[in-house]
Amino acid sequence: MIQDIAPYKLDNAFRIQEPEKDDYLVFVSGRMILLKKEEDKIVLPQIKDLGEENIKTDYLFSVSERAFFMLSEENEENRIDGIIKKFMEDGYSYQPMAALRSCNPRWICYAAATACHIASWYQSNRFCGSCGRPMKKSTEERMVYCEHCHQTVYPKISPVAIVGIVSRDKILLTRYADKSHSARYALVAGFMEVGETAEEAVKREVMEETGLKVKNLHYYKSQPWAFSDSLLFGFFCEVEGSENFHFDDNELSYAKWALPEEMPQEPEQLSLTYEMMDQFRLKGRAVLGEQSHISSSAPLRQHYR
């Protein structure tokens, strides 16, 4: 999956750190990131590309020996704009985060996506949601706070259930109604709601999107997914009762029961969804007997930081 970058290792511990010349810079605008494409590879700006300019940066995290930074908003806005303009004159441009799913090297793509997650969170929390005053960055942890009303905000991580629904020797494949994703096969998926367990979210999402009841939930594994600021939790489960479905066309454009040999294959297998499909291709309904990392009856705690 996209986070499998060995021998590289992501260290996301918070710290205050000064950049070195070979460290990377991340520029984010909405869900876009500044990068340069060279064939199937991506290039990110580096600190040394700033020349001798004395500019303030904020540390994000490190991958092995290289750290990733964003420019601090404490810099003058027109100065930041000038730096971005110079990069764009050198062939860089803002690209959708989705571009990071099909480029190399893999560790840079994963790091860039994670950096987008953190940097866009900082950008969207410059002002207090309670009183509207400017937020300040904590020097002790990855958090912003309001000196006036004492509101604190931590990075947004939304828990999502990915569900492989099995009936006899088949699994339910779907396609999203969203046109930007409609070409890919997927599994039933949805965000967990406040006050529900992961298992409850699985059953609710399956019922809402397909009208099916499920049982025998087996937890598979999780995945950080910066493209939607999410933490994905994968489950396999079995249909309870009829396998006749009727999909919600607000969420899905297509659904079908598929045999193991009909599984779509993605060579890179970046996502948890495609790894789960591949597991079904290899093992069929035996995926329901996989050793769970948690008890299938125990609530799975939602993660908020």
PDB file of C-alpha atoms in Angstrom:
ATOM      1  CA  MET A   1       0.000   0.000   0.000  1.00  0.00           C
ATOM      2  CA  ILE A   2       1.058   3.619  -0.361  1.00  0.00           C
ATOM      3  CA  GLN A   3       2.506   3.741   3.175  1.00  0.00           C
ATOM      4  CA  ASP A   4       4.718   0.684   2.565  1.00  0.00           C
ATOM      5  CA  ILE A   5       7.952   2.554   1.807  1.00  0.00           C
ATOM      6  CA  ALA A   6      10.630   0.344   3.409  1.00  0.00           C
ATOM      7  CA  PRO A   7      13.554   0.778   3.798  1.00  0.00           C
ATOM      8  CA  TYR A   8      12.405   4.393   4.294  1.00  0.00           C
ATOM      9  CA  LYS A   9      10.556   5.222   7.503  1.00  0.00           C
ATOM     10  CA  LEU A  10       8.197   8.086   8.304  1.00  0.00           C
ATOM     11  CA  ASP A  11       8.842   9.821  11.633  1.00  0.00           C
ATOM     12  CA  ASN A  12       5.867  12.086  12.342  1.00  0.00           C
ATOM     13  CA  ALA A  13       6.860  13.031  15.900  1.00  0.00           C
ATOM     14  CA  PHE A  14       6.329  16.742  16.488  1.00  0.00           C
ATOM     15  CA  ARG A  15       9.440  18.863  16.970  1.00  0.00           C
ATOM     16  CA  ILE A  16      10.854  22.314  16.333  1.00  0.00           C
ATOM     17  CA  GLN A  17      13.674  21.971  13.836  1.00  0.00           C
ATOM     18  CA  GLU A  18      15.682  24.119  11.461  1.00  0.00           C
ATOM     19  CA  PRO A  19      15.884  22.965   7.836  1.00  0.00           C
ATOM     20  CA  GLU A  20      18.985  21.775   5.994  1.00  0.00           C
ATOM     21  CA  LYS A  21      19.648  22.496   2.337  1.00  0.00           C
ATOM     22  CA  ASP A  22      18.503  19.066   1.054  1.00  0.00           C
ATOM     23  CA  ASP A  23      15.238  19.055   3.015  1.00  0.00           C
ATOM     24  CA  TYR A  24      11.969  19.396   1.139  1.00  0.00           C
ATOM     25  CA  LEU A  25       9.437  22.229   0.912  1.00  0.00           C
ATOM     26  CA  VAL A  26       5.723  21.654   0.484  1.00  0.00           C
ATOM     27  CA  PHE A  27       3.417  24.296  -1.027  1.00  0.00           C
ATOM     28  CA  VAL A  28      -0.289  23.537  -0.809  1.00  0.00           C
ATOM     29  CA  SER A  29      -3.278  25.377  -2.229  1.00  0.00           C
ATOM     30  CA  GLY A  30      -6.540  23.713  -1.282  1.00  0.00           C
ATOM     31  CA  ARG A  31      -6.106  20.072  -2.341  1.00  0.00           C
ATOM     32  CA  MET A  32      -3.321  20.950  -4.801  1.00  0.00           C
ATOM     33  CA  ILE A  33       0.437  20.567  -4.308  1.00  0.00           C
ATOM     34  CA  LEU A  34       3.310  22.330  -6.075  1.00  0.00           C
ATOM     35  CA  LEU A  35       5.519  19.831  -7.898  1.00  0.00           C
ATOM     36  CA  LYS A  36       7.385  19.131 -11.118  1.00  0.00           C
ATOM     37  CA  LYS A  37       6.775  16.001 -13.196  1.00  0.00           C
ATOM     38  CA  GLU A  38       9.683  14.344 -14.983  1.00  0.00           C
ATOM     39  CA  GLU A  39       8.255  11.368 -16.910  1.00  0.00           C
ATOM     40  CA  ASP A  40       6.757   9.120 -14.179  1.00  0.00           C
ATOM     41  CA  LYS A  41       8.678  10.808 -11.360  1.00  0.00           C
ATOM     42  CA  ILE A  42       7.807  13.807  -9.226  1.00  0.00           C
ATOM     43  CA  VAL A  43      10.184  16.459  -7.946  1.00  0.00           C
ATOM     44  CA  LEU A  44       9.437  18.598  -4.898  1.00  0.00           C
ATOM     45  CA  PRO A  45      11.087  21.959  -4.115  1.00  0.00           C
ATOM     46  CA  GLN A  46      14.008  21.845  -1.691  1.00  0.00           C
ATOM     47  CA  ILE A  47      15.361  24.314   0.828  1.00  0.00           C
ATOM     48  CA  LYS A  48      18.487  24.870  -1.290  1.00  0.00           C
ATOM     49  CA  ASP A  49      16.249  26.129  -4.111  1.00  0.00           C
ATOM     50  CA  LEU A  50      15.471  29.198  -1.986  1.00  0.00           C
ATOM     51  CA  GLY A  51      19.023  30.428  -2.467  1.00  0.00           C
ATOM     52  CA  GLU A  52      20.225  32.739   0.280  1.00  0.00           C
ATOM     53  CA  GLU A  53      16.787  33.998   1.254  1.00  0.00           C
ATOM     54  CA  ASN A  54      16.170  34.153   4.994  1.00  0.00           C
ATOM     55  CA  ILE A  55      12.653  32.774   5.294  1.00  0.00           C
ATOM     56  CA  LYS A  56      10.747  31.175   8.158  1.00  0.00           C
ATOM     57  CA  THR A  57       9.656  27.539   7.880  1.00  0.00           C
ATOM     58  CA  ASP A  58       7.558  25.100   9.914  1.00  0.00           C
ATOM     59  CA  TYR A  59       8.745  21.515  10.372  1.00  0.00           C
ATOM     60  CA  LEU A  60       6.223  18.836   9.347  1.00  0.00           C
ATOM     61  CA  PHE A  61       7.959  15.433   9.714  1.00  0.00           C
ATOM     62  CA  SER A  62      10.933  13.397   8.486  1.00  0.00           C
ATOM     63  CA  VAL A  63      11.378  10.409   6.218  1.00  0.00           C
ATOM     64  CA  SER A  64      14.648   8.685   7.084  1.00  0.00           C
ATOM     65  CA  GLU A  65      17.322  11.409   6.771  1.00  0.00           C
ATOM     66  CA  ARG A  66      15.211  14.028   4.990  1.00  0.00           C
ATOM     67  CA  ALA A  67      12.795  16.466   6.648  1.00  0.00           C
ATOM     68  CA  PHE A  68       9.733  18.138   5.147  1.00  0.00           C
ATOM     69  CA  PHE A  69       8.786  21.768   5.798  1.00  0.00           C
ATOM     70  CA  MET A  70       6.163  24.305   4.827  1.00  0.00           C
ATOM     71  CA  LEU A  71       6.687  28.069   4.666  1.00  0.00           C
ATOM     72  CA  SER A  72       5.377  29.796   7.771  1.00  0.00           C
ATOM     73  CA  GLU A  73       2.512  32.269   7.374  1.00  0.00           C
ATOM     74  CA  GLU A  74       4.646  34.602   9.507  1.00  0.00           C
ATOM     75  CA  ASN A  75       6.468  35.465   6.273  1.00  0.00           C
ATOM     76  CA  GLU A  76       5.117  38.363   4.255  1.00  0.00           C
ATOM     77  CA  GLU A  77       2.466  37.148   1.834  1.00  0.00           C
ATOM     78  CA  ASN A  78       3.962  38.904  -1.181  1.00  0.00           C
ATOM     79  CA  ARG A  79       7.318  37.283  -0.396  1.00  0.00           C
ATOM     80  CA  ILE A  80       5.762  33.809  -0.400  1.00  0.00           C
ATOM     81  CA  ASP A  81       3.978  34.644  -3.649  1.00  0.00           C
ATOM     82  CA  GLY A  82       7.320  35.678  -5.168  1.00  0.00           C
ATOM     83  CA  ILE A  83       8.957  32.385  -4.174  1.00  0.00           C
ATOM     84  CA  ILE A  84       6.091  30.370  -5.660  1.00  0.00           C
ATOM     85  CA  LYS A  85       6.303  32.405  -8.873  1.00  0.00           C
ATOM     86  CA  LYS A  86      10.015  31.578  -9.195  1.00  0.00           C
ATOM     87  CA  PHE A  87       9.324  27.868  -8.789  1.00  0.00           C
ATOM     88  CA  MET A  88       6.589  28.020 -11.409  1.00  0.00           C
ATOM     89  CA  GLU A  89       8.971  29.736 -13.823  1.00  0.00           C
ATOM     90  CA  ASP A  90      11.285  26.746 -13.258  1.00  0.00           C
ATOM     91  CA  GLY A  91       8.661  24.232 -14.378  1.00  0.00           C
ATOM     92  CA  TYR A  92       6.748  23.595 -11.164  1.00  0.00           C
ATOM     93  CA  SER A  93       2.956  23.752 -11.129  1.00  0.00           C
ATOM     94  CA  TYR A  94       0.084  23.015  -8.769  1.00  0.00           C
ATOM     95  CA  GLN A  95      -1.191  19.480  -9.351  1.00  0.00           C
ATOM     96  CA  PRO A  96      -4.136  17.623  -7.759  1.00  0.00           C
ATOM     97  CA  MET A  97      -3.164  15.329  -4.900  1.00  0.00           C
ATOM     98  CA  ALA A  98      -4.362  12.434  -7.075  1.00  0.00           C
ATOM     99  CA  ALA A  99      -1.174  12.875  -9.140  1.00  0.00           C
ATOM    100  CA  LEU A 100       0.715  11.375  -6.201  1.00  0.00           C
ATOM    101  CA  ARG A 101      -0.994   8.006  -6.703  1.00  0.00           C
ATOM    102  CA  SER A 102       0.763   7.207  -9.965  1.00  0.00           C
ATOM    103  CA  CYS A 103       4.260   8.615  -9.626  1.00  0.00           C
ATOM    104  CA  ASN A 104       7.651   7.623  -8.258  1.00  0.00           C
ATOM    105  CA  PRO A 105       9.633   7.387  -6.094  1.00  0.00           C
ATOM    106  CA  ARG A 106       6.975   5.820  -3.830  1.00  0.00           C
ATOM    107  CA  TRP A 107       8.375   7.240  -0.587  1.00  0.00           C
ATOM    108  CA  ILE A 108       8.279  10.788  -1.976  1.00  0.00           C
ATOM    109  CA  CYS A 109       4.651  10.325  -3.067  1.00  0.00           C
ATOM    110  CA  TYR A 110       3.605   9.065   0.352  1.00  0.00           C
ATOM    111  CA  ALA A 111       5.522  11.833   2.109  1.00  0.00           C
ATOM    112  CA  ALA A 112       4.055  14.487  -0.187  1.00  0.00           C
ATOM    113  CA  ALA A 113       0.499  13.243   0.418  1.00  0.00           C
ATOM    114  CA  THR A 114       1.066  13.214   4.187  1.00  0.00           C
ATOM    115  CA  ALA A 115       2.584  16.696   4.014  1.00  0.00           C
ATOM    116  CA  CYS A 116      -0.503  17.902   2.113  1.00  0.00           C
ATOM    117  CA  HIS A 117      -2.702  16.529   4.889  1.00  0.00           C
ATOM    118  CA  ILE A 118      -0.832  18.443   7.598  1.00  0.00           C
ATOM    119  CA  ALA A 119      -0.173  21.636   5.623  1.00  0.00           C
ATOM    120  CA  SER A 120      -3.789  21.968   4.457  1.00  0.00           C
ATOM    121  CA  TRP A 121      -4.921  21.442   8.062  1.00  0.00           C
ATOM    122  CA  TYR A 122      -2.695  24.330   9.183  1.00  0.00           C
ATOM    123  CA  GLN A 123      -4.034  26.502   6.362  1.00  0.00           C
ATOM    124  CA  SER A 124      -7.687  25.828   7.193  1.00  0.00           C
ATOM    125  CA  ASN A 125      -7.189  26.556  10.894  1.00  0.00           C
ATOM    126  CA  ARG A 126      -5.526  29.955  10.793  1.00  0.00           C
ATOM    127  CA  PHE A 127      -8.509  31.483  12.615  1.00  0.00           C
ATOM    128  CA  CYS A 128     -10.495  30.305  15.602  1.00  0.00           C
ATOM    129  CA  GLY A 129     -13.787  28.652  14.732  1.00  0.00           C
ATOM    130  CA  SER A 130     -15.303  29.939  18.001  1.00  0.00           C
ATOM    131  CA  CYS A 131     -14.298  33.603  18.170  1.00  0.00           C
ATOM    132  CA  GLY A 132     -12.649  34.287  14.801  1.00  0.00           C
ATOM    133  CA  ARG A 133      -9.308  35.458  16.194  1.00  0.00           C
ATOM    134  CA  PRO A 134      -5.959  34.261  14.789  1.00  0.00           C
ATOM    135  CA  MET A 135      -4.783  30.851  16.000  1.00  0.00           C
ATOM    136  CA  LYS A 136      -1.265  30.219  17.258  1.00  0.00           C
ATOM    137  CA  LYS A 137       0.862  27.111  16.685  1.00  0.00           C
ATOM    138  CA  SER A 138       1.824  25.169  19.789  1.00  0.00           C
ATOM    139  CA  THR A 139       5.553  24.731  20.395  1.00  0.00           C
ATOM    140  CA  GLU A 140       4.974  21.481  22.314  1.00  0.00           C
ATOM    141  CA  GLU A 141       2.692  19.391  20.070  1.00  0.00           C
ATOM    142  CA  ARG A 142       0.993  19.438  16.679  1.00  0.00           C
ATOM    143  CA  MET A 143      -1.893  21.654  17.712  1.00  0.00           C
ATOM    144  CA  VAL A 144      -3.139  25.206  17.203  1.00  0.00           C
ATOM    145  CA  TYR A 145      -4.846  27.243  19.914  1.00  0.00           C
ATOM    146  CA  CYS A 146      -6.664  30.518  20.507  1.00  0.00           C
ATOM    147  CA  GLU A 147      -5.155  32.787  23.163  1.00  0.00           C
ATOM    148  CA  HIS A 148      -8.493  34.572  23.585  1.00  0.00           C
ATOM    149  CA  CYS A 149     -11.052  31.774  24.109  1.00  0.00           C
ATOM    150  CA  HIS A 150      -8.590  28.870  24.669  1.00  0.00           C
ATOM    151  CA  GLN A 151      -9.997  26.769  21.826  1.00  0.00           C
ATOM    152  CA  THR A 152      -7.568  23.991  20.758  1.00  0.00           C
ATOM    153  CA  VAL A 153      -7.583  22.168  17.419  1.00  0.00           C
ATOM    154  CA  TYR A 154      -5.692  19.004  16.464  1.00  0.00           C
ATOM    155  CA  PRO A 155      -5.184  17.579  12.946  1.00  0.00           C
ATOM    156  CA  LYS A 156      -8.353  16.262  11.344  1.00  0.00           C
ATOM    157  CA  ILE A 157      -8.410  12.484  10.883  1.00  0.00           C
ATOM    158  CA  SER A 158     -11.735  11.018   9.783  1.00  0.00           C
ATOM    159  CA  PRO A 159     -12.275   7.267  10.370  1.00  0.00           C
ATOM    160  CA  VAL A 160     -13.653   5.349   7.383  1.00  0.00           C
ATOM    161  CA  ALA A 161     -14.906   1.755   7.057  1.00  0.00           C
ATOM    162  CA  ILE A 162     -13.975  -0.212   3.910  1.00  0.00           C
ATOM    163  CA  VAL A 163     -16.169  -3.308   3.593  1.00  0.00           C
ATOM    164  CA  GLY A 164     -15.658  -6.499   1.608  1.00  0.00           C
ATOM    165  CA  ILE A 165     -19.127  -8.114   1.537  1.00  0.00           C
ATOM    166  CA  VAL A 166     -18.907 -11.843   0.813  1.00  0.00           C
ATOM    167  CA  SER A 167     -21.738 -14.175  -0.225  1.00  0.00           C
ATOM    168  CA  ARG A 168     -20.773 -17.804  -0.824  1.00  0.00           C
ATOM    169  CA  ASP A 169     -17.921 -17.612  -3.379  1.00  0.00           C
ATOM    170  CA  LYS A 170     -18.485 -13.991  -4.471  1.00  0.00           C
ATOM    171  CA  ILE A 171     -17.736 -10.468  -3.247  1.00  0.00           C
ATOM    172  CA  LEU A 172     -19.714  -7.291  -3.967  1.00  0.00           C
ATOM    173  CA  LEU A 173     -17.898  -4.851  -6.248  1.00  0.00           C
ATOM    174  CA  THR A 174     -19.192  -1.302  -6.678  1.00  0.00           C
ATOM    175  CA  ARG A 175     -18.485   1.886  -8.562  1.00  0.00           C
ATOM    176  CA  TYR A 176     -18.941   5.316  -7.026  1.00  0.00           C
ATOM    177  CA  ALA A 177     -21.534   7.734  -8.363  1.00  0.00           C
ATOM    178  CA  ASP A 178     -18.878  10.475  -8.204  1.00  0.00           C
ATOM    179  CA  LYS A 179     -17.698  10.825 -11.826  1.00  0.00           C
ATOM    180  CA  SER A 180     -14.093  11.443 -10.780  1.00  0.00           C
ATOM    181  CA  HIS A 181     -13.957   7.911  -9.321  1.00  0.00           C
ATOM    182  CA  SER A 182     -16.601   6.120 -11.387  1.00  0.00           C
ATOM    183  CA  ALA A 183     -14.125   4.246 -13.621  1.00  0.00           C
ATOM    184  CA  ARG A 184     -12.636   2.272 -10.731  1.00  0.00           C
ATOM    185  CA  TYR A 185     -14.147  -0.698  -9.004  1.00  0.00           C
ATOM    186  CA  ALA A 186     -14.427  -0.262  -5.257  1.00  0.00           C
ATOM    187  CA  LEU A 187     -15.866  -1.833  -2.124  1.00  0.00           C
ATOM    188  CA  VAL A 188     -18.631  -0.371   0.008  1.00  0.00           C
ATOM    189  CA  ALA A 189     -17.134   2.411   2.126  1.00  0.00           C
ATOM    190  CA  GLY A 190     -18.234   5.262   4.349  1.00  0.00           C
ATOM    191  CA  PHE A 191     -17.295   7.606   7.147  1.00  0.00           C
ATOM    192  CA  MET A 192     -17.983   6.562  10.722  1.00  0.00           C
ATOM    193  CA  GLU A 193     -20.461   8.732  12.575  1.00  0.00           C
ATOM    194  CA  VAL A 194     -20.136  10.289  16.033  1.00  0.00           C
ATOM    195  CA  GLY A 195     -21.183   7.858  18.743  1.00  0.00           C
ATOM    196  CA  GLU A 196     -20.984   4.616  16.760  1.00  0.00           C
ATOM    197  CA  THR A 197     -18.428   1.801  16.786  1.00  0.00           C
ATOM    198  CA  ALA A 198     -16.595   0.701  13.670  1.00  0.00           C
ATOM    199  CA  GLU A 199     -18.736  -2.449  13.555  1.00  0.00           C
ATOM    200  CA  GLU A 200     -21.921  -0.403  13.737  1.00  0.00           C
ATOM    201  CA  ALA A 201     -20.603   1.818  10.928  1.00  0.00           C
ATOM    202  CA  VAL A 202     -19.978  -1.250   8.742  1.00  0.00           C
ATOM    203  CA  LYS A 203     -23.531  -2.526   9.157  1.00  0.00           C
ATOM    204  CA  ARG A 204     -25.078   0.922   8.666  1.00  0.00           C
ATOM    205  CA  GLU A 205     -23.066   1.763   5.537  1.00  0.00           C
ATOM    206  CA  VAL A 206     -23.791  -1.627   3.962  1.00  0.00           C
ATOM    207  CA  MET A 207     -27.517  -1.253   4.647  1.00  0.00           C
ATOM    208  CA  GLU A 208     -27.623   2.361   3.394  1.00  0.00           C
ATOM    209  CA  GLU A 209     -25.713   1.689   0.169  1.00  0.00           C
ATOM    210  CA  THR A 210     -26.929  -1.810  -0.751  1.00  0.00           C
ATOM    211  CA  GLY A 211     -29.895  -2.769   1.458  1.00  0.00           C
ATOM    212  CA  LEU A 212     -27.994  -5.874   2.635  1.00  0.00           C
ATOM    213  CA  LYS A 213     -27.640  -7.203   6.168  1.00  0.00           C
ATOM    214  CA  VAL A 214     -24.232  -8.573   7.187  1.00  0.00           C
ATOM    215  CA  LYS A 215     -22.731 -10.735   9.925  1.00  0.00           C
ATOM    216  CA  ASN A 216     -19.400 -12.339  10.926  1.00  0.00           C
ATOM    217  CA  LEU A 217     -17.341  -9.149  10.717  1.00  0.00           C
ATOM    218  CA  HIS A 218     -13.590  -9.716  10.505  1.00  0.00           C
ATOM    219  CA  TYR A 219     -11.176  -6.824  10.861  1.00  0.00           C
ATOM    220  CA  TYR A 220      -8.443  -6.919   8.192  1.00  0.00           C
ATOM    221  CA  LYS A 221      -6.106  -3.919   8.612  1.00  0.00           C
ATOM    222  CA  SER A 222      -5.946  -0.112   8.533  1.00  0.00           C
ATOM    223  CA  GLN A 223      -4.390   2.522   6.285  1.00  0.00           C
ATOM    224  CA  PRO A 224      -3.695   6.262   6.598  1.00  0.00           C
ATOM    225  CA  TRP A 225      -5.264   7.943   3.553  1.00  0.00           C
ATOM    226  CA  ALA A 226      -4.211  11.569   3.218  1.00  0.00           C
ATOM    227  CA  PHE A 227      -6.281  12.062   0.045  1.00  0.00           C
ATOM    228  CA  SER A 228      -9.397  12.423   2.214  1.00  0.00           C
ATOM    229  CA  ASP A 229      -7.730  13.199   5.577  1.00  0.00           C
ATOM    230  CA  SER A 230      -8.808   9.726   6.693  1.00  0.00           C
ATOM    231  CA  LEU A 231      -7.781   6.602   8.550  1.00  0.00           C
ATOM    232  CA  LEU A 232      -9.273   3.600   6.745  1.00  0.00           C
ATOM    233  CA  PHE A 233     -10.366   0.433   8.572  1.00  0.00           C
ATOM    234  CA  GLY A 234     -10.863  -2.645   6.402  1.00  0.00           C
ATOM    235  CA  PHE A 235     -13.420  -5.341   7.253  1.00  0.00           C
ATOM    236  CA  PHE A 236     -14.613  -8.499   5.550  1.00  0.00           C
ATOM    237  CA  CYS A 237     -18.125  -9.696   6.411  1.00  0.00           C
ATOM    238  CA  GLU A 238     -20.746 -12.156   5.242  1.00  0.00           C
ATOM    239  CA  VAL A 239     -24.229 -11.505   3.904  1.00  0.00           C
ATOM    240  CA  GLU A 240     -26.987 -12.379   6.346  1.00  0.00           C
ATOM    241  CA  GLY A 241     -30.087 -13.575   4.520  1.00  0.00           C
ATOM    242  CA  SER A 242     -30.826 -12.611   0.919  1.00  0.00           C
ATOM    243  CA  GLU A 243     -27.996 -11.499  -1.360  1.00  0.00           C
ATOM    244  CA  ASN A 244     -30.374  -9.403  -3.484  1.00  0.00           C
ATOM    245  CA  PHE A 245     -29.161  -5.806  -3.275  1.00  0.00           C
ATOM    246  CA  HIS A 246     -30.499  -2.429  -4.383  1.00  0.00           C
ATOM    247  CA  PHE A 247     -27.813   0.244  -4.404  1.00  0.00           C
ATOM    248  CA  ASP A 248     -28.208   3.894  -3.435  1.00  0.00           C
ATOM    249  CA  ASP A 249     -27.671   5.769  -6.711  1.00  0.00           C
ATOM    250  CA  ASN A 250     -26.645   8.888  -4.795  1.00  0.00           C
ATOM    251  CA  GLU A 251     -23.584   6.945  -3.616  1.00  0.00           C
ATOM    252  CA  LEU A 252     -23.068   4.235  -6.251  1.00  0.00           C
ATOM    253  CA  SER A 253     -23.436   4.013 -10.023  1.00  0.00           C
ATOM    254  CA  TYR A 254     -22.984   0.254 -10.294  1.00  0.00           C
ATOM    255  CA  ALA A 255     -22.682  -2.920  -8.225  1.00  0.00           C
ATOM    256  CA  LYS A 256     -22.248  -6.620  -8.973  1.00  0.00           C
ATOM    257  CA  TRP A 257     -21.332  -9.913  -7.326  1.00  0.00           C
ATOM    258  CA  ALA A 258     -17.925 -11.043  -8.622  1.00  0.00           C
ATOM    259  CA  LEU A 259     -15.905 -14.258  -8.435  1.00  0.00           C
ATOM    260  CA  PRO A 260     -12.248 -14.247  -7.302  1.00  0.00           C
ATOM    261  CA  GLU A 261     -10.990 -14.477 -10.900  1.00  0.00           C
ATOM    262  CA  GLU A 262     -12.986 -11.360 -11.791  1.00  0.00           C
ATOM    263  CA  MET A 263     -11.128  -9.131  -9.361  1.00  0.00           C
ATOM    264  CA  PRO A 264      -9.576  -6.014 -10.930  1.00  0.00           C
ATOM    265  CA  GLN A 265      -5.834  -5.887 -10.440  1.00  0.00           C
ATOM    266  CA  GLU A 266      -3.823  -2.759  -9.688  1.00  0.00           C
ATOM    267  CA  PRO A 267      -0.062  -3.429 -10.048  1.00  0.00           C
ATOM    268  CA  GLU A 268       0.902  -0.787  -7.483  1.00  0.00           C
ATOM    269  CA  GLN A 269      -1.811  -1.769  -4.949  1.00  0.00           C
ATOM    270  CA  LEU A 270      -1.641   1.639  -3.279  1.00  0.00           C
ATOM    271  CA  SER A 271      -4.998   1.434  -1.521  1.00  0.00           C
ATOM    272  CA  LEU A 272      -6.474  -0.749   1.175  1.00  0.00           C
ATOM    273  CA  THR A 273      -9.476  -1.340  -1.103  1.00  0.00           C
ATOM    274  CA  TYR A 274      -7.367  -2.921  -3.841  1.00  0.00           C
ATOM    275  CA  GLU A 275      -5.330  -4.974  -1.379  1.00  0.00           C
ATOM    276  CA  MET A 276      -8.594  -6.380   0.033  1.00  0.00           C
ATOM    277  CA  MET A 277      -9.766  -7.209  -3.498  1.00  0.00           C
ATOM    278  CA  ASP A 278      -6.460  -8.948  -4.142  1.00  0.00           C
ATOM    279  CA  GLN A 279      -6.798 -10.941  -0.929  1.00  0.00           C
ATOM    280  CA  PHE A 280     -10.198 -12.157  -2.124  1.00  0.00           C
ATOM    281  CA  ARG A 281      -8.730 -13.012  -5.532  1.00  0.00           C
ATOM    282  CA  LEU A 282      -6.099 -15.180  -3.830  1.00  0.00           C
ATOM    283  CA  LYS A 283      -8.138 -16.694  -1.012  1.00  0.00           C
ATOM    284  CA  GLY A 284     -11.824 -16.419  -1.906  1.00  0.00           C
ATOM    285  CA  ARG A 285     -14.223 -16.644   1.021  1.00  0.00           C
ATOM    286  CA  ALA A 286     -11.345 -17.861   3.194  1.00  0.00           C
ATOM    287  CA  VAL A 287     -10.762 -14.154   3.902  1.00  0.00           C
ATOM    288  CA  LEU A 288     -13.621 -14.489   6.410  1.00  0.00           C
ATOM    289  CA  GLY A 289     -11.412 -16.805   8.426  1.00  0.00           C
ATOM    290  CA  GLU A 290      -8.396 -14.499   8.479  1.00  0.00           C
ATOM    291  CA  GLN A 291      -6.936 -13.929  11.943  1.00  0.00           C
ATOM    292  CA  SER A 292      -8.333 -10.596  13.109  1.00  0.00           C
ATOM    293  CA  HIS A 293      -6.076  -8.039  14.766  1.00  0.00           C
ATOM    294  CA  ILE A 294      -8.986  -7.250  17.077  1.00  0.00           C
ATOM    295  CA  SER A 295     -11.940  -9.239  18.294  1.00  0.00           C
ATOM    296  CA  SER A 296     -14.755  -9.085  15.744  1.00  0.00           C
ATOM    297  CA  SER A 297     -17.176  -8.361  18.585  1.00  0.00           C
ATOM    298  CA  ALA A 298     -15.112  -5.693  20.346  1.00  0.00           C
ATOM    299  CA  PRO A 299     -15.699  -2.006  19.516  1.00  0.00           C
ATOM    300  CA  LEU A 300     -12.835  -0.400  17.607  1.00  0.00           C
ATOM    301  CA  ARG A 301     -11.945   2.989  19.009  1.00  0.00           C
ATOM    302  CA  GLN A 302     -12.267   5.890  16.629  1.00  0.00           C
ATOM    303  CA  HIS A 303      -9.102   7.971  16.127  1.00  0.00           C
ATOM    304  CA  TYR A 304      -9.290  11.742  16.244  1.00  0.00           C
ATOM    305  CA  ARG A 305      -5.614  12.822  16.313  1.00  0.00           C
TER     306      ARG A 305
END
